[in-house]
């Protein structure tokens, strides 16, 4: 069965595995890369002048994970709680992921089936700047999300199906309001087929 583990350690990102992309604007002022701190992982900071800017790590369209029989684990954090969002999970046109979104007060499970629609379910975990351990699995009928070891959310509607195609790992930081840079970090990701 397919499995991938990334610890985001060392002095450089493994660019043979990960592709870095961004949506708009000049990325040269963004201090993106491995954080210079203990267990800081990979840190991505948006360019401060661009609304709707996003930066993303992905497998560059390589999708080894089953849309109805897979899971992922990620350890992530936002560095601010306003006007920023970060996402981690498995995606392509369909997805299941953790969403620390904009000015939402709670983290949430977000799912999409590209032939049916998109849905979100809030967790009980407040949107904050702490590191959180997220785990999600799908069996094709239900997507379950665990936050810090506790079952936090489940969805049965708008989840990936066998007709929506395979999935790839990704992590994204998104600036929902211009003016100041937004930063998010990831220090562990594991994806697997079940």
PDB file of C-alpha atoms in Angstrom:
ATOM      1  CA  UNK A   1       0.000   0.000   0.000  1.00  0.00           C
ATOM      2  CA  UNK A   2       1.170   3.506  -0.834  1.00  0.00           C
ATOM      3  CA  UNK A   3       2.565   5.577   2.071  1.00  0.00           C
ATOM      4  CA  UNK A   4       4.488   8.860   2.327  1.00  0.00           C
ATOM      5  CA  UNK A   5       6.107  10.439   5.420  1.00  0.00           C
ATOM      6  CA  UNK A   6       7.628  13.940   5.509  1.00  0.00           C
ATOM      7  CA  UNK A   7       9.232  15.388   8.654  1.00  0.00           C
ATOM      8  CA  UNK A   8      10.117  18.822   7.190  1.00  0.00           C
ATOM      9  CA  UNK A   9      13.514  18.744   8.882  1.00  0.00           C
ATOM     10  CA  UNK A  10      16.995  19.675   7.744  1.00  0.00           C
ATOM     11  CA  UNK A  11      18.073  22.875   6.065  1.00  0.00           C
ATOM     12  CA  UNK A  12      16.098  22.609   2.815  1.00  0.00           C
ATOM     13  CA  UNK A  13      12.803  21.332   1.502  1.00  0.00           C
ATOM     14  CA  UNK A  14      12.945  18.132  -0.575  1.00  0.00           C
ATOM     15  CA  UNK A  15      12.099  19.665  -3.960  1.00  0.00           C
ATOM     16  CA  UNK A  16      12.345  16.267  -5.655  1.00  0.00           C
ATOM     17  CA  UNK A  17       9.136  15.487  -3.758  1.00  0.00           C
ATOM     18  CA  UNK A  18       7.425  18.837  -3.188  1.00  0.00           C
ATOM     19  CA  UNK A  19       6.493  21.556  -5.650  1.00  0.00           C
ATOM     20  CA  UNK A  20       6.132  25.117  -4.339  1.00  0.00           C
ATOM     21  CA  UNK A  21       3.630  27.307  -6.161  1.00  0.00           C
ATOM     22  CA  UNK A  22       2.050  30.672  -5.498  1.00  0.00           C
ATOM     23  CA  UNK A  23      -0.896  32.431  -7.058  1.00  0.00           C
ATOM     24  CA  UNK A  24       0.028  36.060  -7.674  1.00  0.00           C
ATOM     25  CA  UNK A  25       2.524  38.770  -6.925  1.00  0.00           C
ATOM     26  CA  UNK A  26       6.173  38.959  -6.030  1.00  0.00           C
ATOM     27  CA  UNK A  27       7.181  36.085  -3.770  1.00  0.00           C
ATOM     28  CA  UNK A  28      10.769  37.308  -3.334  1.00  0.00           C
ATOM     29  CA  UNK A  29      10.071  39.135  -0.063  1.00  0.00           C
ATOM     30  CA  UNK A  30       8.584  36.061   1.575  1.00  0.00           C
ATOM     31  CA  UNK A  31      10.889  34.153   3.945  1.00  0.00           C
ATOM     32  CA  UNK A  32       9.677  30.724   2.859  1.00  0.00           C
ATOM     33  CA  UNK A  33      11.525  27.578   3.755  1.00  0.00           C
ATOM     34  CA  UNK A  34      12.660  25.556   6.691  1.00  0.00           C
ATOM     35  CA  UNK A  35      12.161  27.519   9.915  1.00  0.00           C
ATOM     36  CA  UNK A  36      15.285  28.362  11.873  1.00  0.00           C
ATOM     37  CA  UNK A  37      13.918  26.942  15.122  1.00  0.00           C
ATOM     38  CA  UNK A  38      13.614  23.607  16.893  1.00  0.00           C
ATOM     39  CA  UNK A  39      10.780  21.580  15.307  1.00  0.00           C
ATOM     40  CA  UNK A  40       9.696  24.633  13.324  1.00  0.00           C
ATOM     41  CA  UNK A  41       9.125  22.670  10.124  1.00  0.00           C
ATOM     42  CA  UNK A  42       8.423  24.380   6.821  1.00  0.00           C
ATOM     43  CA  UNK A  43       7.176  27.969   7.092  1.00  0.00           C
ATOM     44  CA  UNK A  44       5.410  29.900   4.346  1.00  0.00           C
ATOM     45  CA  UNK A  45       4.791  33.643   4.554  1.00  0.00           C
ATOM     46  CA  UNK A  46       2.593  35.425   2.035  1.00  0.00           C
ATOM     47  CA  UNK A  47       3.624  38.605   0.272  1.00  0.00           C
ATOM     48  CA  UNK A  48       2.201  41.456   2.360  1.00  0.00           C
ATOM     49  CA  UNK A  49       0.565  43.475  -0.411  1.00  0.00           C
ATOM     50  CA  UNK A  50      -1.591  40.853  -2.089  1.00  0.00           C
ATOM     51  CA  UNK A  51      -5.159  40.030  -1.119  1.00  0.00           C
ATOM     52  CA  UNK A  52      -6.128  36.441  -2.027  1.00  0.00           C
ATOM     53  CA  UNK A  53      -2.478  35.403  -2.340  1.00  0.00           C
ATOM     54  CA  UNK A  54      -1.807  31.754  -1.649  1.00  0.00           C
ATOM     55  CA  UNK A  55       1.310  29.662  -1.450  1.00  0.00           C
ATOM     56  CA  UNK A  56       1.100  25.906  -1.748  1.00  0.00           C
ATOM     57  CA  UNK A  57       3.165  22.747  -1.376  1.00  0.00           C
ATOM     58  CA  UNK A  58       1.967  19.777  -3.420  1.00  0.00           C
ATOM     59  CA  UNK A  59       3.154  16.701  -5.335  1.00  0.00           C
ATOM     60  CA  UNK A  60       2.929  18.588  -8.662  1.00  0.00           C
ATOM     61  CA  UNK A  61      -0.063  16.621  -9.880  1.00  0.00           C
ATOM     62  CA  UNK A  62       1.258  13.207  -8.849  1.00  0.00           C
ATOM     63  CA  UNK A  63      -1.745  11.620  -7.140  1.00  0.00           C
ATOM     64  CA  UNK A  64      -0.928   8.258  -5.512  1.00  0.00           C
ATOM     65  CA  UNK A  65      -3.722   8.250  -2.927  1.00  0.00           C
ATOM     66  CA  UNK A  66      -7.107   6.557  -3.219  1.00  0.00           C
ATOM     67  CA  UNK A  67     -10.126   8.901  -2.946  1.00  0.00           C
ATOM     68  CA  UNK A  68     -12.211   6.286  -1.067  1.00  0.00           C
ATOM     69  CA  UNK A  69      -9.602   4.431   0.973  1.00  0.00           C
ATOM     70  CA  UNK A  70      -6.908   6.741   2.343  1.00  0.00           C
ATOM     71  CA  UNK A  71      -5.862   8.969   5.185  1.00  0.00           C
ATOM     72  CA  UNK A  72      -3.413  11.628   6.252  1.00  0.00           C
ATOM     73  CA  UNK A  73      -1.794  13.044   9.387  1.00  0.00           C
ATOM     74  CA  UNK A  74      -0.443  16.604   9.588  1.00  0.00           C
ATOM     75  CA  UNK A  75       0.993  18.823  12.297  1.00  0.00           C
ATOM     76  CA  UNK A  76       0.296  22.469  11.436  1.00  0.00           C
ATOM     77  CA  UNK A  77      -0.097  25.938  12.888  1.00  0.00           C
ATOM     78  CA  UNK A  78      -1.211  29.421  11.929  1.00  0.00           C
ATOM     79  CA  UNK A  79       0.960  32.266  13.175  1.00  0.00           C
ATOM     80  CA  UNK A  80      -1.994  34.689  13.293  1.00  0.00           C
ATOM     81  CA  UNK A  81      -5.738  34.188  13.664  1.00  0.00           C
ATOM     82  CA  UNK A  82      -7.079  37.034  11.539  1.00  0.00           C
ATOM     83  CA  UNK A  83      -7.211  37.396   7.766  1.00  0.00           C
ATOM     84  CA  UNK A  84      -5.256  34.186   7.214  1.00  0.00           C
ATOM     85  CA  UNK A  85      -6.145  30.636   6.325  1.00  0.00           C
ATOM     86  CA  UNK A  86      -4.257  27.407   6.026  1.00  0.00           C
ATOM     87  CA  UNK A  87      -5.240  24.043   4.622  1.00  0.00           C
ATOM     88  CA  UNK A  88      -3.667  20.577   4.796  1.00  0.00           C
ATOM     89  CA  UNK A  89      -4.810  17.203   3.538  1.00  0.00           C
ATOM     90  CA  UNK A  90      -5.377  15.291   0.315  1.00  0.00           C
ATOM     91  CA  UNK A  91      -6.781  17.058  -2.724  1.00  0.00           C
ATOM     92  CA  UNK A  92      -7.150  17.449  -6.429  1.00  0.00           C
ATOM     93  CA  UNK A  93     -10.521  18.485  -7.874  1.00  0.00           C
ATOM     94  CA  UNK A  94     -12.040  16.716  -4.859  1.00  0.00           C
ATOM     95  CA  UNK A  95     -10.544  16.803  -1.355  1.00  0.00           C
ATOM     96  CA  UNK A  96     -10.718  16.185   2.371  1.00  0.00           C
ATOM     97  CA  UNK A  97      -8.683  18.558   4.538  1.00  0.00           C
ATOM     98  CA  UNK A  98      -8.340  20.602   7.688  1.00  0.00           C
ATOM     99  CA  UNK A  99      -9.210  24.240   7.233  1.00  0.00           C
ATOM    100  CA  UNK A 100      -8.073  27.028   9.519  1.00  0.00           C
ATOM    101  CA  UNK A 101     -10.012  29.653   7.622  1.00  0.00           C
ATOM    102  CA  UNK A 102      -9.988  33.422   7.553  1.00  0.00           C
ATOM    103  CA  UNK A 103     -11.701  34.853  10.584  1.00  0.00           C
ATOM    104  CA  UNK A 104     -13.561  31.652  11.510  1.00  0.00           C
ATOM    105  CA  UNK A 105     -13.521  30.950  15.247  1.00  0.00           C
ATOM    106  CA  UNK A 106     -13.093  27.160  14.873  1.00  0.00           C
ATOM    107  CA  UNK A 107     -10.973  24.870  12.733  1.00  0.00           C
ATOM    108  CA  UNK A 108     -13.109  22.767  10.412  1.00  0.00           C
ATOM    109  CA  UNK A 109     -13.214  19.694   8.245  1.00  0.00           C
ATOM    110  CA  UNK A 110     -13.699  20.688   4.624  1.00  0.00           C
ATOM    111  CA  UNK A 111     -14.670  18.198   1.919  1.00  0.00           C
ATOM    112  CA  UNK A 112     -15.406  18.414  -1.781  1.00  0.00           C
ATOM    113  CA  UNK A 113     -16.731  16.100  -4.431  1.00  0.00           C
ATOM    114  CA  UNK A 114     -16.206  17.925  -7.718  1.00  0.00           C
ATOM    115  CA  UNK A 115     -19.367  16.418  -9.229  1.00  0.00           C
ATOM    116  CA  UNK A 116     -21.605  17.225  -6.217  1.00  0.00           C
ATOM    117  CA  UNK A 117     -20.381  20.163  -4.147  1.00  0.00           C
ATOM    118  CA  UNK A 118     -18.436  21.346  -1.093  1.00  0.00           C
ATOM    119  CA  UNK A 119     -19.180  21.216   2.627  1.00  0.00           C
ATOM    120  CA  UNK A 120     -17.645  22.157   5.980  1.00  0.00           C
ATOM    121  CA  UNK A 121     -18.115  20.912   9.538  1.00  0.00           C
ATOM    122  CA  UNK A 122     -16.697  22.853  12.486  1.00  0.00           C
ATOM    123  CA  UNK A 123     -14.566  21.186  15.129  1.00  0.00           C
ATOM    124  CA  UNK A 124     -14.599  22.210  18.795  1.00  0.00           C
ATOM    125  CA  UNK A 125     -10.991  23.451  18.504  1.00  0.00           C
ATOM    126  CA  UNK A 126     -10.649  27.230  18.543  1.00  0.00           C
ATOM    127  CA  UNK A 127      -8.730  28.857  15.715  1.00  0.00           C
ATOM    128  CA  UNK A 128      -5.469  29.751  17.419  1.00  0.00           C
ATOM    129  CA  UNK A 129      -1.701  29.892  16.888  1.00  0.00           C
ATOM    130  CA  UNK A 130      -0.842  26.582  18.586  1.00  0.00           C
ATOM    131  CA  UNK A 131       0.531  23.498  16.868  1.00  0.00           C
ATOM    132  CA  UNK A 132      -2.211  20.905  16.279  1.00  0.00           C
ATOM    133  CA  UNK A 133      -2.038  17.274  15.219  1.00  0.00           C
ATOM    134  CA  UNK A 134      -4.706  16.472  12.615  1.00  0.00           C
ATOM    135  CA  UNK A 135      -5.662  13.059  11.263  1.00  0.00           C
ATOM    136  CA  UNK A 136      -8.331  12.328   8.672  1.00  0.00           C
ATOM    137  CA  UNK A 137      -9.442   9.136   6.961  1.00  0.00           C
ATOM    138  CA  UNK A 138     -12.028   8.255   4.358  1.00  0.00           C
ATOM    139  CA  UNK A 139     -13.656   4.910   3.634  1.00  0.00           C
ATOM    140  CA  UNK A 140     -15.697   6.234   0.722  1.00  0.00           C
ATOM    141  CA  UNK A 141     -18.803   6.652   2.888  1.00  0.00           C
ATOM    142  CA  UNK A 142     -17.548   8.800   5.780  1.00  0.00           C
ATOM    143  CA  UNK A 143     -14.640  11.182   6.272  1.00  0.00           C
ATOM    144  CA  UNK A 144     -13.518  11.356   9.922  1.00  0.00           C
ATOM    145  CA  UNK A 145     -11.278  14.113  11.315  1.00  0.00           C
ATOM    146  CA  UNK A 146      -9.348  13.852  14.573  1.00  0.00           C
ATOM    147  CA  UNK A 147      -7.809  16.902  16.228  1.00  0.00           C
ATOM    148  CA  UNK A 148      -5.148  16.371  18.889  1.00  0.00           C
ATOM    149  CA  UNK A 149      -6.254  12.744  19.277  1.00  0.00           C
ATOM    150  CA  UNK A 150     -10.013  13.356  19.604  1.00  0.00           C
ATOM    151  CA  UNK A 151     -12.695  12.663  16.976  1.00  0.00           C
ATOM    152  CA  UNK A 152     -13.796  16.188  16.063  1.00  0.00           C
ATOM    153  CA  UNK A 153     -15.891  15.985  12.893  1.00  0.00           C
ATOM    154  CA  UNK A 154     -17.382  13.586  10.379  1.00  0.00           C
ATOM    155  CA  UNK A 155     -18.905  14.175   6.963  1.00  0.00           C
ATOM    156  CA  UNK A 156     -20.886  11.878   4.675  1.00  0.00           C
ATOM    157  CA  UNK A 157     -21.920  14.438   2.047  1.00  0.00           C
ATOM    158  CA  UNK A 158     -19.713  15.959  -0.666  1.00  0.00           C
ATOM    159  CA  UNK A 159     -16.780  13.607  -0.042  1.00  0.00           C
ATOM    160  CA  UNK A 160     -14.368  12.247  -2.670  1.00  0.00           C
ATOM    161  CA  UNK A 161     -15.614   9.210  -4.611  1.00  0.00           C
ATOM    162  CA  UNK A 162     -14.058   6.647  -6.929  1.00  0.00           C
ATOM    163  CA  UNK A 163     -15.247   8.694  -9.924  1.00  0.00           C
ATOM    164  CA  UNK A 164     -13.509  11.922  -8.842  1.00  0.00           C
ATOM    165  CA  UNK A 165      -9.916  10.738  -9.283  1.00  0.00           C
ATOM    166  CA  UNK A 166      -6.880  10.086  -7.100  1.00  0.00           C
ATOM    167  CA  UNK A 167      -5.525  12.607  -4.582  1.00  0.00           C
ATOM    168  CA  UNK A 168      -2.197  14.254  -3.731  1.00  0.00           C
ATOM    169  CA  UNK A 169      -0.866  15.738  -0.454  1.00  0.00           C
ATOM    170  CA  UNK A 170      -0.906  19.495  -0.073  1.00  0.00           C
ATOM    171  CA  UNK A 171      -0.414  22.354   2.383  1.00  0.00           C
ATOM    172  CA  UNK A 172      -1.526  25.900   1.634  1.00  0.00           C
ATOM    173  CA  UNK A 173      -1.397  29.329   3.300  1.00  0.00           C
ATOM    174  CA  UNK A 174      -3.820  31.987   2.086  1.00  0.00           C
ATOM    175  CA  UNK A 175      -4.004  35.742   2.693  1.00  0.00           C
ATOM    176  CA  UNK A 176      -7.665  36.769   2.959  1.00  0.00           C
ATOM    177  CA  UNK A 177      -6.856  40.470   3.425  1.00  0.00           C
ATOM    178  CA  UNK A 178      -3.895  42.486   2.141  1.00  0.00           C
ATOM    179  CA  UNK A 179      -1.644  44.816   4.074  1.00  0.00           C
ATOM    180  CA  UNK A 180       0.245  42.392   6.293  1.00  0.00           C
ATOM    181  CA  UNK A 181       1.991  39.127   5.589  1.00  0.00           C
ATOM    182  CA  UNK A 182       0.425  35.895   6.826  1.00  0.00           C
ATOM    183  CA  UNK A 183       2.423  32.863   7.941  1.00  0.00           C
ATOM    184  CA  UNK A 184       1.584  29.195   8.509  1.00  0.00           C
ATOM    185  CA  UNK A 185       3.810  26.198   9.226  1.00  0.00           C
ATOM    186  CA  UNK A 186       3.789  22.434   8.809  1.00  0.00           C
ATOM    187  CA  UNK A 187       6.267  20.140  10.560  1.00  0.00           C
ATOM    188  CA  UNK A 188       4.942  16.656   9.768  1.00  0.00           C
ATOM    189  CA  UNK A 189       2.797  15.032   7.097  1.00  0.00           C
ATOM    190  CA  UNK A 190       1.982  11.400   6.483  1.00  0.00           C
ATOM    191  CA  UNK A 191      -0.375  10.118   3.783  1.00  0.00           C
ATOM    192  CA  UNK A 192      -1.401   6.519   3.152  1.00  0.00           C
ATOM    193  CA  UNK A 193      -3.811   4.227   1.386  1.00  0.00           C
ATOM    194  CA  UNK A 194      -5.843   1.954   3.656  1.00  0.00           C
TER     195      UNK A 194
END
